[in-house]
Amino acid sequence: MNVDVLLGLQWGDEGKGKIVDVLTQEYQVVARFQGGPNAGHTLEFNGIKHVLHTIPSGIFHEGVDNLIGNGVVIDPLVFAAELVKLASVDPNAFPRLLLSRKAHLILPTHRLLDAASESAKGAQKIGSTLKGIGPTYMDKTGRNGLRVGDLELPDFQDRYEALKKKHLEMLRGFEFPFDLDAEEQRWMEAVQHLLELRLVDSDHYISDALRAGKKILAEGAQGTLLDVDFGTYPFVTSSTTTCAGACTGLGVAPNRIGRVLGIFKAYCTRVGSGPFPTELNNETGERMRQVGREFGSTTGRPRRCGWLDLPALKYAVEINGVTELMMMKADVLSGFEQLSVCTHYSYRGELVDRLPYSLEEQWVQPQFIELPGWNQDLTGMNRADQLPQALLDYVAFIEKAVGVPVTLVSVGPDREQTILRV
Ligand code: IMP
């Protein structure tokens, strides 16, 4: 048995949570492998909307283990609030949740450092969600971090104080006022909730599950273009959002990766700063934002919107080894007479169809072709043969350009608004 990987091919917010939820019936284990409470995975069913930040999106399915892997960073405060919400929807869900002892903890001072560092950057700020993600991964690679498993050690408090001291010294370098005490007390209380969960050695858990023939789905967060190596650096997150992250974030050997499901929107969005070649700073972009409800599920920030970018999509497909594509939010494009698709860039005067080193506006101008749009309301459709021809042509154009089949088209946020093309 192999581990299938589901991940985002753009700048996050592609709709991964919905698809994990839809596909979970095929799996016995769903496992998050990177990121943390910067993520906001939205699921809708039975008329209710659920936003998950750290908890994997398979949590609402009975009989499925939901593992938070070693590559994830956890803020006990955010996590505790998520657990309370989860209990109100499904009081029986807790036993399905497993937490890696090797996952790193986000301390209150990590969040302060994130905020202080962003504020010091001024106009150059990343547009971080300010959840402490960057500083926590810095402590992980800097070999200073605290892990969930440390909570079980008798000297946890000493380790915490030592790291806090380090952070307070760093914070002195910023002019950034803060009040830590109340936050710290709440954090210490929240930590107790973590200890009530099933803590596991997740690498061994995954090996055992594979040996037992269980089907595992690895769930990515953020998107390929936010990857710390391959994204639009430095305007990225601090983890490996690409397929390789599933190996390091769960303890899966590369040759055990099976299907790679790449999720993308029929157009593009981005939240936070950084280059975005096909961005629409006009009425068309505003229409996408309103119709597509493009507001951050973690921060509420309006998302930047733009046309589909094929050089970027091709790059993401290549770097992840995507075996099938799933196109989200096709319904949002209904009613546009013409759709633009970026097929090339003019990069420093040369026409290229690959992602260049820099996507900064002064170097890159997107080149578009126009395709006919469709008028039909797709939101009530549930079969592939109901889809309008113009949409099928749009999909066929993407498949030809990228060389990978689109096996699913999503026509609304609900589980039911999902059309399989296989
Ligand atoms: P951080 O990961 O919170 O430090 O944010 C770094 C960049 O990634 C910012 O531009 C964020 O807006 C973006 N980002 C982080 N998480 C997400 C996500 O789940 N969806 C979309 N963008 C995200």
JSON list of C-alpha atoms in Angstrom, two decimals, residues 50 99 123 135 168 202 206 243 245 247 297 329 421:
[
{"chain": "A", "resi": 50, "resn": "HIS", "atom": "CA", "xyz": [-16.60, 24.04, 9.34]},
{"chain": "A", "resi": 99, "resn": "LEU", "atom": "CA", "xyz": [-0.91, 13.79, 17.42]},
{"chain": "A", "resi": 123, "resn": "ALA", "atom": "CA", "xyz": [6.47, 47.82, 3.41]},
{"chain": "A", "resi": 135, "resn": "PRO", "atom": "CA", "xyz": [9.70, 31.70, 14.22]},
{"chain": "A", "resi": 168, "resn": "LEU", "atom": "CA", "xyz": [12.59, 37.66, 25.28]},
{"chain": "A", "resi": 202, "resn": "SER", "atom": "CA", "xyz": [3.81, 9.02, 14.07]},
{"chain": "A", "resi": 206, "resn": "ILE", "atom": "CA", "xyz": [2.59, 5.33, 9.50]},
{"chain": "A", "resi": 243, "resn": "CYS", "atom": "CA", "xyz": [5.00, 16.53, -2.23]},
{"chain": "A", "resi": 245, "resn": "GLY", "atom": "CA", "xyz": [6.98, 17.58, 2.49]},
{"chain": "A", "resi": 247, "resn": "CYS", "atom": "CA", "xyz": [7.90, 12.37, 3.13]},
{"chain": "A", "resi": 297, "resn": "SER", "atom": "CA", "xyz": [-10.74, 31.70, 6.33]},
{"chain": "A", "resi": 329, "resn": "LYS", "atom": "CA", "xyz": [-14.63, 26.87, -8.11]},
{"chain": "A", "resi": 421, "resn": "ARG", "atom": "CA", "xyz": [-14.86, 12.84, -14.53]}
]
